[in-house]
Tab-separated table of N, CA and C in Angstrom:
chain	number	residue	atom	x	y	z
B	1443	MET	N	128.938	92.592	181.050
B	1443	MET	CA	129.854	93.618	180.544
B	1443	MET	C	130.214	94.581	181.671
B	1444	PRO	N	131.465	94.989	181.751
B	1444	PRO	CA	131.878	95.939	182.781
B	1444	PRO	C	131.324	97.335	182.479
B	1445	GLU	N	131.425	98.206	183.475
B	1445	GLU	CA	131.007	99.600	183.288
B	1445	GLU	C	131.864	100.241	182.209
B	1446	TYR	N	131.305	101.182	181.491
B	1446	TYR	CA	132.041	101.828	180.415
B	1446	TYR	C	131.520	103.242	180.221
B	1447	ASP	N	132.282	104.029	179.543
B	1447	ASP	CA	131.896	105.380	179.142
B	1447	ASP	C	131.855	105.356	177.617
B	1448	ILE	N	130.646	105.368	177.037
B	1448	ILE	CA	130.505	105.212	175.596
B	1448	ILE	C	131.257	106.304	174.835
B	1449	ALA	N	131.254	107.519	175.355
B	1449	ALA	CA	131.976	108.608	174.685
B	1449	ALA	C	133.469	108.298	174.624
B	1450	LEU	N	134.017	107.793	175.710
B	1450	LEU	CA	135.440	107.440	175.748
B	1450	LEU	C	135.735	106.295	174.785
B	1451	GLU	N	134.863	105.285	174.767
B	1451	GLU	CA	135.079	104.138	173.885
B	1451	GLU	C	134.997	104.550	172.409
B	1452	LEU	N	134.091	105.465	172.071
B	1452	LEU	CA	134.002	105.972	170.694
B	1452	LEU	C	135.218	106.821	170.353
B	1453	ALA	N	135.678	107.625	171.294
B	1453	ALA	CA	136.854	108.472	171.059
B	1453	ALA	C	138.102	107.625	170.813
B	1454	ARG	N	138.198	106.468	171.469
B	1454	ARG	CA	139.351	105.579	171.273
B	1454	ARG	C	139.486	105.129	169.821
B	1455	LEU	N	138.365	105.077	169.097
B	1455	LEU	CA	138.406	104.656	167.696
B	1455	LEU	C	139.318	105.551	166.860
B	1456	HIS	N	139.452	106.815	167.261
B	1456	HIS	CA	140.280	107.762	166.500
B	1456	HIS	C	141.780	107.486	166.633
B	1457	ILE	N	142.165	106.734	167.653
B	1457	ILE	CA	143.598	106.461	167.835
B	1457	ILE	C	143.969	105.012	167.516
B	1458	LEU	N	142.972	104.192	167.240
B	1458	LEU	CA	143.224	102.788	166.927
B	1458	LEU	C	143.258	102.565	165.419
B	1459	SER	N	143.921	101.494	165.021
B	1459	SER	CA	143.933	101.125	163.601
B	1459	SER	C	144.031	99.604	163.497
B	1460	GLY	N	143.806	99.122	162.282
B	1460	GLY	CA	143.952	97.701	162.001
B	1460	GLY	C	143.090	96.824	162.874
B	1461	ALA	N	143.671	95.734	163.355
B	1461	ALA	CA	142.942	94.750	164.150
B	1461	ALA	C	142.421	95.352	165.454
B	1462	ASP	N	143.168	96.293	166.050
B	1462	ASP	CA	142.709	96.941	167.291
B	1462	ASP	C	141.426	97.738	167.045
B	1463	PHE	N	141.354	98.418	165.913
B	1463	PHE	CA	140.168	99.186	165.547
B	1463	PHE	C	138.964	98.251	165.387
B	1464	VAL	N	139.153	97.147	164.687
B	1464	VAL	CA	138.064	96.196	164.459
B	1464	VAL	C	137.619	95.575	165.785
B	1465	ARG	N	138.572	95.233	166.663
B	1465	ARG	CA	138.224	94.692	167.983
B	1465	ARG	C	137.377	95.694	168.772
B	1466	GLN	N	137.732	96.984	168.679
B	1466	GLN	CA	136.983	98.017	169.381
B	1466	GLN	C	135.553	98.120	168.823
B	1467	LEU	N	135.411	98.049	167.499
B	1467	LEU	CA	134.066	98.080	166.894
B	1467	LEU	C	133.231	96.916	167.415
B	1468	LYS	N	133.828	95.728	167.390
B	1468	LYS	CA	133.118	94.530	167.845
B	1468	LYS	C	132.733	94.661	169.318
B	1469	MET	N	133.648	95.166	170.125
B	1469	MET	CA	133.380	95.338	171.549
B	1469	MET	C	132.214	96.310	171.760
B	1470	LEU	N	132.201	97.411	170.994
B	1470	LEU	CA	131.117	98.383	171.126
B	1470	LEU	C	129.757	97.753	170.859
B	1471	THR	N	129.686	96.862	169.872
B	1471	THR	CA	128.401	96.243	169.525
B	1471	THR	C	127.927	95.272	170.609
B	1472	GLN	N	128.826	94.841	171.467
B	1472	GLN	CA	128.451	93.873	172.501
B	1472	GLN	C	127.909	94.514	173.771
B	1473	TYR	N	128.064	95.830	173.899
B	1473	TYR	CA	127.503	96.513	175.062
B	1473	TYR	C	125.984	96.521	174.951
B	1474	ASN	N	125.327	96.481	176.095
B	1474	ASN	CA	123.864	96.391	176.073
B	1474	ASN	C	123.181	97.752	175.928
B	1475	ILE	N	123.855	98.719	175.347
B	1475	ILE	CA	123.222	100.013	175.085
B	1475	ILE	C	122.389	99.968	173.813
B	1476	PHE	N	122.575	98.937	172.992
B	1476	PHE	CA	121.859	98.831	171.722
B	1476	PHE	C	120.575	98.030	171.899
B	1477	LYS	N	119.486	98.600	171.406
B	1477	LYS	CA	118.175	97.952	171.466
B	1477	LYS	C	117.595	97.898	170.049
B	1478	PRO	N	116.868	96.831	169.717
B	1478	PRO	CA	116.251	96.745	168.390
B	1478	PRO	C	115.276	97.903	168.158
B	1479	VAL	N	115.176	98.315	166.908
B	1479	VAL	CA	114.223	99.353	166.530
B	1479	VAL	C	112.911	98.642	166.214
B	1480	GLY	N	111.959	98.744	167.116
B	1480	GLY	CA	110.670	98.066	166.929
B	1480	GLY	C	110.871	96.583	166.705
B	1481	SER	N	110.295	96.073	165.615
B	1481	SER	CA	110.399	94.647	165.319
B	1481	SER	C	111.574	94.338	164.388
B	1482	GLU	N	112.399	95.331	164.079
B	1482	GLU	CA	113.522	95.152	163.149
B	1482	GLU	C	114.747	94.663	163.916
B	1483	LYS	N	114.898	93.343	163.971
B	1483	LYS	CA	115.952	92.742	164.795
B	1483	LYS	C	117.366	93.023	164.285
B	1484	ASP	N	117.519	93.408	163.020
B	1484	ASP	CA	118.851	93.671	162.471
B	1484	ASP	C	119.237	95.142	162.476
B	1485	ILE	N	118.391	95.987	163.064
B	1485	ILE	CA	118.734	97.406	163.257
B	1485	ILE	C	118.665	97.665	164.747
B	1486	LEU	N	119.815	98.013	165.308
B	1486	LEU	CA	119.879	98.288	166.738
B	1486	LEU	C	120.327	99.728	166.929
B	1487	VAL	N	119.731	100.387	167.875
B	1487	VAL	CA	120.034	101.791	168.110
B	1487	VAL	C	120.523	101.964	169.541
B	1488	ALA	N	121.546	102.798	169.693
B	1488	ALA	CA	122.080	103.078	171.029
B	1488	ALA	C	121.141	104.026	171.747
B	1489	GLU	N	121.014	103.829	173.018
B	1489	GLU	CA	120.208	104.731	173.835
B	1489	GLU	C	120.737	106.152	173.647
B	1490	GLY	N	119.828	107.082	173.499
B	1490	GLY	CA	120.242	108.476	173.374
B	1490	GLY	C	120.643	108.894	171.975
B	1491	SER	N	120.429	108.062	170.972
B	1491	SER	CA	120.830	108.454	169.620
B	1491	SER	C	119.634	108.861	168.756
B	1492	HIS	N	118.534	109.180	169.374
B	1492	HIS	CA	117.357	109.624	168.622
B	1492	HIS	C	117.448	111.135	168.407
B	1493	HIS	N	118.234	111.533	167.415
B	1493	HIS	CA	118.362	112.947	167.126
B	1493	HIS	C	117.534	113.293	165.909
B	1494	GLU	N	117.576	114.534	165.528
B	1494	GLU	CA	116.699	115.023	164.455
B	1494	GLU	C	116.882	114.299	163.123
B	1495	ASP	N	118.062	113.738	162.876
B	1495	ASP	CA	118.259	113.041	161.599
B	1495	ASP	C	117.987	111.533	161.703
B	1496	PHE	N	117.293	111.111	162.763
B	1496	PHE	CA	117.006	109.688	162.948
B	1496	PHE	C	116.244	109.083	161.773
B	1497	PRO	N	115.246	109.752	161.182
B	1497	PRO	CA	114.558	109.151	160.025
B	1497	PRO	C	115.516	108.870	158.856
B	1498	LEU	N	116.496	109.736	158.624
B	1498	LEU	CA	117.484	109.507	157.560
B	1498	LEU	C	118.379	108.323	157.908
B	1499	LEU	N	118.769	108.222	159.167
B	1499	LEU	CA	119.588	107.102	159.622
B	1499	LEU	C	118.821	105.785	159.466
B	1500	LEU	N	117.557	105.798	159.850
B	1500	LEU	CA	116.737	104.591	159.772
B	1500	LEU	C	116.528	104.165	158.316
B	1501	ASP	N	116.309	105.113	157.412
B	1501	ASP	CA	116.149	104.804	155.993
B	1501	ASP	C	117.401	104.105	155.450
B	1502	ALA	N	118.566	104.669	155.727
B	1502	ALA	CA	119.820	104.076	155.256
B	1502	ALA	C	120.069	102.724	155.930
B	1503	ALA	N	119.739	102.611	157.211
B	1503	ALA	CA	119.927	101.345	157.935
B	1503	ALA	C	119.077	100.240	157.321
B	1504	ARG	N	117.847	100.563	156.943
B	1504	ARG	CA	116.976	99.561	156.310
B	1504	ARG	C	117.564	99.095	154.984
B	1505	LYS	N	118.123	100.007	154.218
B	1505	LYS	CA	118.761	99.628	152.953
B	1505	LYS	C	119.971	98.739	153.215
B	1506	ALA	N	120.754	99.076	154.245
B	1506	ALA	CA	121.928	98.276	154.583
B	1506	ALA	C	121.524	96.857	154.990
B	1507	VAL	N	120.439	96.738	155.728
B	1507	VAL	CA	119.945	95.416	156.131
B	1507	VAL	C	119.535	94.617	154.902
B	1508	SER	N	118.926	95.272	153.926
B	1508	SER	CA	118.506	94.560	152.709
B	1508	SER	C	119.712	94.031	151.927
B	1509	HIS	N	120.902	94.567	152.221
B	1509	HIS	CA	122.139	94.094	151.578
B	1509	HIS	C	122.938	93.162	152.494
B	1510	GLY	N	122.281	92.639	153.540
B	1510	GLY	CA	122.891	91.601	154.368
B	1510	GLY	C	123.628	92.071	155.595
B	1511	ASN	N	123.484	93.334	155.974
B	1511	ASN	CA	124.186	93.856	157.148
B	1511	ASN	C	123.305	93.858	158.387
B	1512	LYS	N	123.931	93.702	159.526
B	1512	LYS	CA	123.305	94.020	160.802
B	1512	LYS	C	123.815	95.418	161.123
B	1513	VAL	N	122.929	96.325	161.508
B	1513	VAL	CA	123.293	97.730	161.636
B	1513	VAL	C	123.145	98.199	163.078
B	1514	TYR	N	124.180	98.855	163.576
B	1514	TYR	CA	124.178	99.479	164.899
B	1514	TYR	C	124.238	100.983	164.676
B	1515	ILE	N	123.194	101.692	165.109
B	1515	ILE	CA	123.175	103.151	164.994
B	1515	ILE	C	123.831	103.710	166.247
B	1516	LEU	N	124.921	104.448	166.029
B	1516	LEU	CA	125.743	104.937	167.132
B	1516	LEU	C	125.186	106.206	167.764
B	1517	PRO	N	125.482	106.414	169.050
B	1517	PRO	CA	125.125	107.685	169.677
B	1517	PRO	C	126.072	108.774	169.182
B	1518	ASN	N	125.747	109.994	169.469
B	1518	ASN	CA	126.560	111.123	169.032
B	1518	ASN	C	126.912	111.984	170.243
B	1519	PRO	N	127.881	111.530	171.080
B	1519	PRO	CA	128.219	112.289	172.283
B	1519	PRO	C	128.798	113.667	171.936
B	1520	LYS	N	128.496	114.638	172.768
B	1520	LYS	CA	129.007	115.996	172.541
B	1520	LYS	C	130.527	116.012	172.591
B	1521	GLY	N	131.117	116.774	171.665
B	1521	GLY	CA	132.555	116.977	171.674
B	1521	GLY	C	133.366	115.898	170.970
B	1522	ILE	N	132.699	114.879	170.411
B	1522	ILE	CA	133.429	113.800	169.735
B	1522	ILE	C	132.842	113.623	168.343
B	1523	ARG	N	133.707	113.664	167.348
B	1523	ARG	CA	133.256	113.398	165.979
B	1523	ARG	C	133.144	111.891	165.810
B	1524	THR	N	131.923	111.435	165.626
B	1524	THR	CA	131.710	110.001	165.471
B	1524	THR	C	130.988	109.717	164.156
B	1525	ALA	N	131.145	108.510	163.706
B	1525	ALA	CA	130.402	108.042	162.545
B	1525	ALA	C	128.977	107.726	162.995
B	1526	ASP	N	128.152	107.299	162.051
B	1526	ASP	CA	126.750	107.038	162.357
B	1526	ASP	C	126.440	105.567	162.604
B	1527	PHE	N	127.188	104.672	161.944
B	1527	PHE	CA	126.840	103.256	161.978
B	1527	PHE	C	128.054	102.366	162.197
B	1528	ILE	N	127.771	101.191	162.733
B	1528	ILE	CA	128.654	100.041	162.622
B	1528	ILE	C	127.841	99.003	161.858
B	1529	PHE	N	128.414	98.489	160.773
B	1529	PHE	CA	127.795	97.398	160.012
B	1529	PHE	C	128.541	96.125	160.356
B	1530	GLU	N	127.782	95.050	160.561
B	1530	GLU	CA	128.381	93.730	160.736
B	1530	GLU	C	127.793	92.841	159.652
B	1531	ASN	N	128.678	92.218	158.876
B	1531	ASN	CA	128.242	91.344	157.802
B	1531	ASN	C	129.159	90.118	157.796
B	1532	LYS	N	128.614	88.986	158.186
B	1532	LYS	CA	129.363	87.725	158.231
B	1532	LYS	C	130.648	87.848	159.047
B	1533	GLY	N	130.560	88.500	160.197
B	1533	GLY	CA	131.702	88.634	161.089
B	1533	GLY	C	132.665	89.760	160.749
B	1534	ILE	N	132.391	90.517	159.693
B	1534	ILE	CA	133.232	91.663	159.314
B	1534	ILE	C	132.561	92.928	159.846
B	1535	PHE	N	133.322	93.734	160.567
B	1535	PHE	CA	132.800	94.966	161.154
B	1535	PHE	C	133.409	96.175	160.462
B	1536	LYS	N	132.540	97.129	160.063
B	1536	LYS	CA	132.992	98.389	159.470
B	1536	LYS	C	132.156	99.515	160.048
B	1537	MET	N	132.776	100.674	160.142
B	1537	MET	CA	132.090	101.857	160.645
B	1537	MET	C	131.870	102.821	159.482
B	1538	TYR	N	130.650	103.352	159.370
B	1538	TYR	CA	130.299	104.244	158.269
B	1538	TYR	C	129.728	105.555	158.782
B	1539	ASP	N	130.062	106.615	158.071
B	1539	ASP	CA	129.457	107.917	158.287
B	1539	ASP	C	128.427	108.110	157.177
B	1540	LEU	N	127.204	108.448	157.523
B	1540	LEU	CA	126.137	108.601	156.542
B	1540	LEU	C	126.125	110.003	155.961
B	1541	LYS	N	126.017	110.071	154.650
B	1541	LYS	CA	125.814	111.328	153.936
B	1541	LYS	C	124.608	111.122	153.024
B	1542	THR	N	123.494	111.742	153.374
B	1542	THR	CA	122.290	111.669	152.554
B	1542	THR	C	122.343	112.800	151.545
B	1543	ILE	N	122.181	112.462	150.277
B	1543	ILE	CA	122.306	113.449	149.205
B	1543	ILE	C	120.923	113.735	148.624
B	1544	SER	N	120.507	114.989	148.787
B	1544	SER	CA	119.213	115.401	148.245
B	1544	SER	C	119.348	116.571	147.277
B	1545	GLY	N	120.551	117.152	147.189
B	1545	GLY	CA	120.810	118.230	146.237
B	1545	GLY	C	121.535	117.691	145.017
B	1546	LYS	N	121.569	118.471	143.975
B	1546	LYS	CA	122.136	117.995	142.705
B	1546	LYS	C	123.655	118.134	142.608
B	1547	THR	N	124.296	118.868	143.526
B	1547	THR	CA	125.753	119.034	143.462
B	1547	THR	C	126.398	118.975	144.843
B	1548	SER	N	125.735	118.367	145.806
B	1548	SER	CA	126.204	118.436	147.194
B	1548	SER	C	127.133	117.310	147.623
B	1549	LEU	N	127.371	116.329	146.775
B	1549	LEU	CA	128.143	115.153	147.193
B	1549	LEU	C	129.549	115.494	147.673
B	1550	GLU	N	130.292	116.270	146.897
B	1550	GLU	CA	131.684	116.533	147.256
B	1550	GLU	C	131.805	117.198	148.626
B	1551	ASN	N	130.962	118.201	148.897
B	1551	ASN	CA	131.004	118.861	150.209
B	1551	ASN	C	130.675	117.881	151.323
B	1552	ARG	N	129.693	117.035	151.096
B	1552	ARG	CA	129.300	116.069	152.125
B	1552	ARG	C	130.412	115.045	152.376
B	1553	LEU	N	131.088	114.607	151.324
B	1553	LEU	CA	132.203	113.677	151.501
B	1553	LEU	C	133.309	114.325	152.321
B	1554	MET	N	133.615	115.574	152.044
B	1554	MET	CA	134.686	116.270	152.767
B	1554	MET	C	134.353	116.406	154.256
B	1555	GLU	N	133.062	116.544	154.581
B	1555	GLU	CA	132.650	116.634	155.985
B	1555	GLU	C	132.998	115.363	156.769
B	1556	SER	N	133.099	114.250	156.086
B	1556	SER	CA	133.338	112.980	156.774
B	1556	SER	C	134.808	112.763	157.123
B	1557	ILE	N	135.703	113.564	156.563
B	1557	ILE	CA	137.128	113.396	156.849
B	1557	ILE	C	137.355	113.581	158.353
B	1558	GLY	N	138.024	112.627	158.946
B	1558	GLY	CA	138.285	112.667	160.380
B	1558	GLY	C	137.278	111.889	161.213
B	1559	GLN	N	136.204	111.410	160.579
B	1559	GLN	CA	135.215	110.628	161.322
B	1559	GLN	C	135.420	109.136	161.116
B	1560	THR	N	135.592	108.742	159.864
B	1560	THR	CA	135.791	107.337	159.549
B	1560	THR	C	136.355	107.214	158.138
B	1561	ASN	N	136.879	106.039	157.821
B	1561	ASN	CA	137.464	105.799	156.497
B	1561	ASN	C	136.446	105.252	155.502
B	1562	HIS	N	135.239	104.984	155.975
B	1562	HIS	CA	134.165	104.439	155.140
B	1562	HIS	C	132.987	105.409	155.185
B	1563	VAL	N	132.516	105.814	154.014
B	1563	VAL	CA	131.384	106.731	153.931
B	1563	VAL	C	130.245	106.038	153.203
B	1564	LEU	N	129.058	106.154	153.767
B	1564	LEU	CA	127.847	105.651	153.131
B	1564	LEU	C	127.101	106.838	152.542
B	1565	VAL	N	126.887	106.801	151.237
B	1565	VAL	CA	126.177	107.867	150.534
B	1565	VAL	C	124.811	107.328	150.132
B	1566	ASN	N	123.762	107.915	150.691
B	1566	ASN	CA	122.395	107.512	150.361
B	1566	ASN	C	121.839	108.551	149.391
B	1567	ILE	N	121.664	108.169	148.137
B	1567	ILE	CA	121.213	109.076	147.085
B	1567	ILE	C	119.685	109.157	147.101
B	1568	CYS	N	119.167	110.351	147.325
B	1568	CYS	CA	117.717	110.567	147.382
B	1568	CYS	C	117.243	111.537	146.306
B	1569	THR	N	118.031	111.711	145.267
B	1569	THR	CA	117.704	112.629	144.185
B	1569	THR	C	118.357	112.133	142.906
B	1570	LYS	N	118.037	112.742	141.790
B	1570	LYS	CA	118.759	112.426	140.556
B	1570	LYS	C	120.115	113.100	140.653
B	1571	TYR	N	121.156	112.353	140.332
B	1571	TYR	CA	122.512	112.878	140.456
B	1571	TYR	C	123.318	112.376	139.265
B	1572	SER	N	124.041	113.254	138.652
B	1572	SER	CA	124.839	112.896	137.484
B	1572	SER	C	125.896	111.861	137.860
B	1573	PRO	N	125.884	110.678	137.235
B	1573	PRO	CA	126.892	109.671	137.556
B	1573	PRO	C	128.307	110.129	137.190
B	1574	ARG	N	128.434	110.920	136.144
B	1574	ARG	CA	129.756	111.435	135.757
B	1574	ARG	C	130.299	112.387	136.822
B	1575	LEU	N	129.436	113.301	137.293
B	1575	LEU	CA	129.830	114.234	138.353
B	1575	LEU	C	130.134	113.472	139.639
B	1576	MET	N	129.312	112.484	139.955
B	1576	MET	CA	129.526	111.689	141.160
B	1576	MET	C	130.884	110.983	141.108
B	1577	ALA	N	131.194	110.373	139.977
B	1577	ALA	CA	132.474	109.668	139.840
B	1577	ALA	C	133.640	110.642	140.009
B	1578	MET	N	133.532	111.820	139.424
B	1578	MET	CA	134.605	112.824	139.564
B	1578	MET	C	134.768	113.234	141.026
B	1579	GLN	N	133.663	113.454	141.722
B	1579	GLN	CA	133.720	113.893	143.112
B	1579	GLN	C	134.240	112.796	144.037
B	1580	ILE	N	133.901	111.556	143.753
B	1580	ILE	CA	134.422	110.445	144.556
B	1580	ILE	C	135.931	110.316	144.348
B	1581	ARG	N	136.360	110.384	143.106
B	1581	ARG	CA	137.802	110.301	142.834
B	1581	ARG	C	138.534	111.441	143.546
B	1582	ASN	N	137.991	112.638	143.491
B	1582	ASN	CA	138.596	113.791	144.154
B	1582	ASN	C	138.673	113.579	145.667
B	1583	TYR	N	137.628	113.016	146.247
B	1583	TYR	CA	137.610	112.724	147.679
B	1583	TYR	C	138.756	111.781	148.052
B	1584	PHE	N	138.944	110.730	147.272
B	1584	PHE	CA	140.051	109.801	147.553
B	1584	PHE	C	141.402	110.492	147.401
B	1585	GLN	N	141.525	111.392	146.443
B	1585	GLN	CA	142.788	112.100	146.254
B	1585	GLN	C	143.083	113.049	147.411
B	1586	LEU	N	142.051	113.671	147.972
B	1586	LEU	CA	142.241	114.634	149.062
B	1586	LEU	C	142.283	113.986	150.442
B	1587	ASN	N	141.833	112.762	150.552
B	1587	ASN	CA	141.790	112.080	151.841
B	1587	ASN	C	142.580	110.769	151.757
B	1588	PRO	N	143.867	110.806	152.122
B	1588	PRO	CA	144.703	109.609	152.001
B	1588	PRO	C	144.251	108.447	152.892
B	1589	ASN	N	143.410	108.722	153.895
B	1589	ASN	CA	142.935	107.660	154.791
B	1589	ASN	C	141.650	106.995	154.321
B	1590	ALA	N	140.986	107.557	153.336
B	1590	ALA	CA	139.705	107.017	152.867
B	1590	ALA	C	139.905	105.624	152.269
B	1591	LEU	N	138.988	104.724	152.592
B	1591	LEU	CA	139.053	103.356	152.087
B	1591	LEU	C	137.892	103.010	151.162
B	1592	GLU	N	136.692	103.551	151.467
B	1592	GLU	CA	135.518	103.144	150.705
B	1592	GLU	C	134.452	104.228	150.726
B	1593	VAL	N	133.774	104.363	149.590
B	1593	VAL	CA	132.537	105.130	149.490
B	1593	VAL	C	131.492	104.122	149.032
B	1594	LEU	N	130.530	103.859	149.902
B	1594	LEU	CA	129.452	102.919	149.611
B	1594	LEU	C	128.226	103.736	149.229
B	1595	ILE	N	127.658	103.442	148.064
B	1595	ILE	CA	126.538	104.221	147.549
B	1595	ILE	C	125.285	103.366	147.537
B	1596	PHE	N	124.216	103.899	148.123
B	1596	PHE	CA	122.897	103.301	148.026
B	1596	PHE	C	122.061	104.193	147.125
B	1597	LYS	N	121.560	103.617	146.054
B	1597	LYS	CA	120.659	104.322	145.142
B	1597	LYS	C	119.475	103.393	144.931
B	1598	GLY	N	118.350	103.726	145.546
B	1598	GLY	CA	117.215	102.816	145.510
B	1598	GLY	C	117.595	101.519	146.193
B	1599	ARG	N	117.410	100.411	145.496
B	1599	ARG	CA	117.787	99.101	146.054
B	1599	ARG	C	119.209	98.708	145.697
B	1600	LYS	N	119.885	99.532	144.929
B	1600	LYS	CA	121.227	99.232	144.434
B	1600	LYS	C	122.293	99.660	145.452
B	1601	SER	N	123.368	98.889	145.474
B	1601	SER	CA	124.520	99.185	146.331
B	1601	SER	C	125.780	99.118	145.465
B	1602	ILE	N	126.583	100.187	145.510
B	1602	ILE	CA	127.840	100.227	144.764
B	1602	ILE	C	128.952	100.587	145.744
B	1603	SER	N	129.936	99.715	145.852
B	1603	SER	CA	131.080	99.967	146.739
B	1603	SER	C	132.267	100.445	145.906
B	1604	VAL	N	132.718	101.668	146.182
B	1604	VAL	CA	133.875	102.227	145.489
B	1604	VAL	C	135.041	102.238	146.463
B	1605	LYS	N	136.061	101.476	146.132
B	1605	LYS	CA	137.279	101.461	146.947
B	1605	LYS	C	138.337	102.304	146.233
B	1606	ARG	N	139.315	102.744	146.984
B	1606	ARG	CA	140.355	103.636	146.464
B	1606	ARG	C	140.991	103.111	145.169
B	1607	LYS	N	141.400	101.861	145.164
B	1607	LYS	CA	142.107	101.318	144.001
B	1607	LYS	C	141.253	101.412	142.734
B	1608	TRP	N	139.968	101.088	142.865
B	1608	TRP	CA	139.087	101.181	141.710
B	1608	TRP	C	138.957	102.629	141.243
B	1609	SER	N	138.837	103.571	142.187
B	1609	SER	CA	138.673	104.981	141.816
B	1609	SER	C	139.882	105.520	141.061
B	1610	GLU	N	141.034	104.898	141.235
B	1610	GLU	CA	142.265	105.333	140.562
B	1610	GLU	C	142.450	104.669	139.196
B	1611	SER	N	141.632	103.687	138.872
B	1611	SER	CA	141.807	102.956	137.615
B	1611	SER	C	141.382	103.809	136.416
B	1612	THR	N	141.941	103.495	135.268
B	1612	THR	CA	141.660	104.274	134.062
B	1612	THR	C	140.227	104.080	133.571
B	1613	ASP	N	139.603	102.956	133.902
B	1613	ASP	CA	138.232	102.727	133.439
B	1613	ASP	C	137.176	103.050	134.501
B	1614	PHE	N	137.565	103.745	135.571
B	1614	PHE	CA	136.640	104.025	136.666
B	1614	PHE	C	135.391	104.771	136.193
B	1615	TYR	N	135.543	105.853	135.466
B	1615	TYR	CA	134.381	106.652	135.055
B	1615	TYR	C	133.391	105.826	134.249
B	1616	VAL	N	133.887	105.093	133.285
B	1616	VAL	CA	133.017	104.297	132.408
B	1616	VAL	C	132.324	103.181	133.199
B	1617	THR	N	133.081	102.452	133.990
B	1617	THR	CA	132.525	101.339	134.758
B	1617	THR	C	131.538	101.830	135.797
B	1618	PHE	N	131.888	102.914	136.495
B	1618	PHE	CA	131.007	103.461	137.503
B	1618	PHE	C	129.674	103.889	136.895
B	1619	ARG	N	129.735	104.619	135.782
B	1619	ARG	CA	128.508	105.084	135.115
B	1619	ARG	C	127.635	103.894	134.716
B	1620	ARG	N	128.243	102.856	134.190
B	1620	ARG	CA	127.491	101.671	133.778
B	1620	ARG	C	126.779	101.052	134.987
B	1621	LEU	N	127.478	100.895	136.077
B	1621	LEU	CA	126.870	100.311	137.289
B	1621	LEU	C	125.782	101.216	137.863
B	1622	TYR	N	126.054	102.499	137.896
B	1622	TYR	CA	125.118	103.453	138.495
B	1622	TYR	C	123.833	103.561	137.688
B	1623	GLU	N	123.956	103.526	136.371
B	1623	GLU	CA	122.792	103.709	135.507
B	1623	GLU	C	122.039	102.412	135.240
B	1624	LYS	N	122.621	101.273	135.604
B	1624	LYS	CA	122.013	99.965	135.350
B	1624	LYS	C	120.704	99.823	136.075
């Protein structure tokens, strides 16, 4: 691999879209800055990304691996808003910003913080949270963020992917609650 500036390569993600964006994600994962976390071959961490929220990142990464993803934990260079992860699943690459929820009403604020970082948000639920309130806040997030594509929710071992079209459907609240409470 040629020499690179990881901060510059991450910043380029903000100006790319479509196939160019996906190519950039794939290229980032091929740089040798990523090393396995201990014996966990499907969780790779970039050098210099061991920040104070690393235990939260590792918890969510382990859940993502249990759902078939290979996870790359991204560095967080100063001055650049970056997401936390690149997930690779059967050749599909997506970038996610992690929002760990431990309060009973904090989801909406946390979702809004992700605007401008990535179009995919991973919400790791670590508390009891009203599924009705969650569905309302997710729908509101999609309404306020025209670029949002997905909110992926991890609750225990469960994974629920909410895409924009589903959030706009008339049966979203009922279906979401059923899946969340199952």
